[in-house]
Short mmCIF file of C-alpha atoms in Angstrom, two decimals:
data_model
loop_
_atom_site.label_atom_id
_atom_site.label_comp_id
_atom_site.label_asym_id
_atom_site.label_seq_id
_atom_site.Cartn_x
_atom_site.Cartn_y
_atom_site.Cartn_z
CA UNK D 1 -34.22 26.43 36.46
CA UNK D 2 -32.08 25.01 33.85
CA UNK D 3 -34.12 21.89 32.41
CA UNK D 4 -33.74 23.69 29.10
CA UNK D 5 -30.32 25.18 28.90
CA UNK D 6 -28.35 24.26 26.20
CA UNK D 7 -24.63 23.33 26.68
CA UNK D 8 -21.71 22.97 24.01
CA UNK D 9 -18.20 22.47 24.27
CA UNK D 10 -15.82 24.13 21.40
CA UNK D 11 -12.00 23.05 21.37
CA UNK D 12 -9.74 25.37 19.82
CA UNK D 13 -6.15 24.25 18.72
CA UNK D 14 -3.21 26.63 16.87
CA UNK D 15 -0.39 25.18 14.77
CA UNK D 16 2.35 27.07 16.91
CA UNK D 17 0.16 27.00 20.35
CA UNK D 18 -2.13 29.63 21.98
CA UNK D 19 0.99 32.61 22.35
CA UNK D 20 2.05 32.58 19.00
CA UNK D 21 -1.67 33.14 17.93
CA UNK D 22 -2.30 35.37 20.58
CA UNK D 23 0.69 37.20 18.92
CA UNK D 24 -0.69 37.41 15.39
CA UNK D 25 -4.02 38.55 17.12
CA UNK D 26 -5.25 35.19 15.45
CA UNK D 27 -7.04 33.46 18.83
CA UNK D 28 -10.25 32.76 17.33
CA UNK D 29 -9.47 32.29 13.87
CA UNK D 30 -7.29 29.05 12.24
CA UNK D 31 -8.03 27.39 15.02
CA UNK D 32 -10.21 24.26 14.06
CA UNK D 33 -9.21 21.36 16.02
CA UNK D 34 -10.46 18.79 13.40
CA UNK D 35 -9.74 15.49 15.04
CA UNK D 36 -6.90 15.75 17.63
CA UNK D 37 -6.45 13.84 20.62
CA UNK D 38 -7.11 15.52 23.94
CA UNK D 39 -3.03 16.60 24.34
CA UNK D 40 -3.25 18.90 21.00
CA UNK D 41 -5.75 20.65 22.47
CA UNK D 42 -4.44 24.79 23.11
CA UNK D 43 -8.32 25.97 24.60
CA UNK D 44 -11.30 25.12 25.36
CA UNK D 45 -14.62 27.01 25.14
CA UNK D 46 -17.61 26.25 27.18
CA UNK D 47 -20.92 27.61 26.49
CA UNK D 48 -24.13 27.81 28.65
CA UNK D 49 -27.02 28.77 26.62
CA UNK D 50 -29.82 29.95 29.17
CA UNK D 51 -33.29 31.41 27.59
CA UNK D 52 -32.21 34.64 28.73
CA UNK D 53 -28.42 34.85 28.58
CA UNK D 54 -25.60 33.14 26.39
CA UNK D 55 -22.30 33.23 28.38
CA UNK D 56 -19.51 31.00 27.32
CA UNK D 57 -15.79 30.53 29.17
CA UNK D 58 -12.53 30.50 27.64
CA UNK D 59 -10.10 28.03 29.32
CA UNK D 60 -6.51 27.08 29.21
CA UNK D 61 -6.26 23.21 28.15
CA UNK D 62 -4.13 21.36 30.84
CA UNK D 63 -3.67 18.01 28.26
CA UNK D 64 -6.64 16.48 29.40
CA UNK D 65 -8.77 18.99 31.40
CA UNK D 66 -9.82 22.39 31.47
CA UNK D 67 -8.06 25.00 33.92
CA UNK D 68 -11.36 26.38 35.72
CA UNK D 69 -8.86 28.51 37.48
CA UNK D 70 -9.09 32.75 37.47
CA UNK D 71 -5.47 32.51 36.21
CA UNK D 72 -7.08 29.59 33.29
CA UNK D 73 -9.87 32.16 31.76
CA UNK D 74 -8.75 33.30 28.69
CA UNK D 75 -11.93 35.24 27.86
CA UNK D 76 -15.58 35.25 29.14
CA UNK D 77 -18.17 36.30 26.69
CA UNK D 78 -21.83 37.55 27.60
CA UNK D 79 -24.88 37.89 25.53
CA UNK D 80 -28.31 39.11 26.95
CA UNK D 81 -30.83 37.56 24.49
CA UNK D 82 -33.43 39.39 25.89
CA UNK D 83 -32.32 42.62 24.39
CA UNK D 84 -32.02 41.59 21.20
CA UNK D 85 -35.70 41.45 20.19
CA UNK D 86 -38.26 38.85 21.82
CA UNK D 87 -37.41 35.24 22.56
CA UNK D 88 -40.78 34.13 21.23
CA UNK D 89 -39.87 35.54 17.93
CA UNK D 90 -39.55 33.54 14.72
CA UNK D 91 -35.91 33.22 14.13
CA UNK D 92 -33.55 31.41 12.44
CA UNK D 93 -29.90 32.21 13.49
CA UNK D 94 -29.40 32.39 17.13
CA UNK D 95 -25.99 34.53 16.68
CA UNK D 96 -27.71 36.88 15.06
CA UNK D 97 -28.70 37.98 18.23
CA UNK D 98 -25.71 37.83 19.89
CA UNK D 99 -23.88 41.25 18.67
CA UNK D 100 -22.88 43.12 22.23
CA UNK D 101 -20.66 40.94 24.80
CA UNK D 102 -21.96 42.60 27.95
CA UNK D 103 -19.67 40.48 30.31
CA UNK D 104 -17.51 43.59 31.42
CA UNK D 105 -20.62 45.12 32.61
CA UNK D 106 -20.24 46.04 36.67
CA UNK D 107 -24.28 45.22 36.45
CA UNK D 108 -23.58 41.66 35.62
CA UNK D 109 -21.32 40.12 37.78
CA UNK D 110 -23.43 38.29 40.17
CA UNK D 111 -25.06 36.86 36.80
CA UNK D 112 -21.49 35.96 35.38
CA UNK D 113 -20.40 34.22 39.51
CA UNK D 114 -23.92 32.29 39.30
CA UNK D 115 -23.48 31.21 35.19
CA UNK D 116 -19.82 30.11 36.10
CA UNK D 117 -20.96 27.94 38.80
CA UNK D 118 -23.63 26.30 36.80
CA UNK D 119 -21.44 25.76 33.49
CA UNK D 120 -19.01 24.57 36.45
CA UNK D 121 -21.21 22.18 37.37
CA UNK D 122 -22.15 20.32 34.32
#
């Protein structure tokens, strides 16, 4: 279990910092980080690609480190990719089937606890 999950880290920085976007409704857009050092850094997305399940974590940025903290997720996103058509399939865009974030779903929160832990982990 997990030999071939996939993991990626995406940093996220905003001219003005993370209110003012949130403000202008702007979080996930303008918000290349280019090269910074660790300090310009507003969020930090961390993304746990399973062969069933994409779920990726939306942090606070604490300077150098990432607030794992309830009170540090900014956003949780999940994807079942088994829903989306079969796994096996010949595909080229793997966000193409990722088009319904399923992480407020009651059904999935032992999933989300035991994803968290393992993205945790890493």
């Amino acid at each position: 279990d997990g030999d071939d999950d996939a993991l990626s880290a995406y940093p996220r920085c905003y001219e003005k910092g993370y209110a003012d976007a949130a403000a202008r409704g702007q979080l996930w857009s303008k918000s290349d980080c280019g090269e910074v050092v660790p300090a310009d850094i507003d969020v930090m997305g961390y993304s746990l690609r399973t062969r069933d399940w994409r779920y990726t974590l939306w942090l606070r940025w604490a300077g150098d480190h990432a607030d794992w903290s309830e009170k540090g997720t900014l956003a949780v996103e999940l994807y079942d990719l088994r829903r989306s058509g079969s796994c096996d399939a010949d595909f080229d865009d793997f966000d193409d089937f990722e088009r319904e974030n399923v992480a407020d779903a009651h059904a999935h929160v032992a999933l989300r606890a035991r994803l968290r832990a393992r993205l945790a982990g890493r």
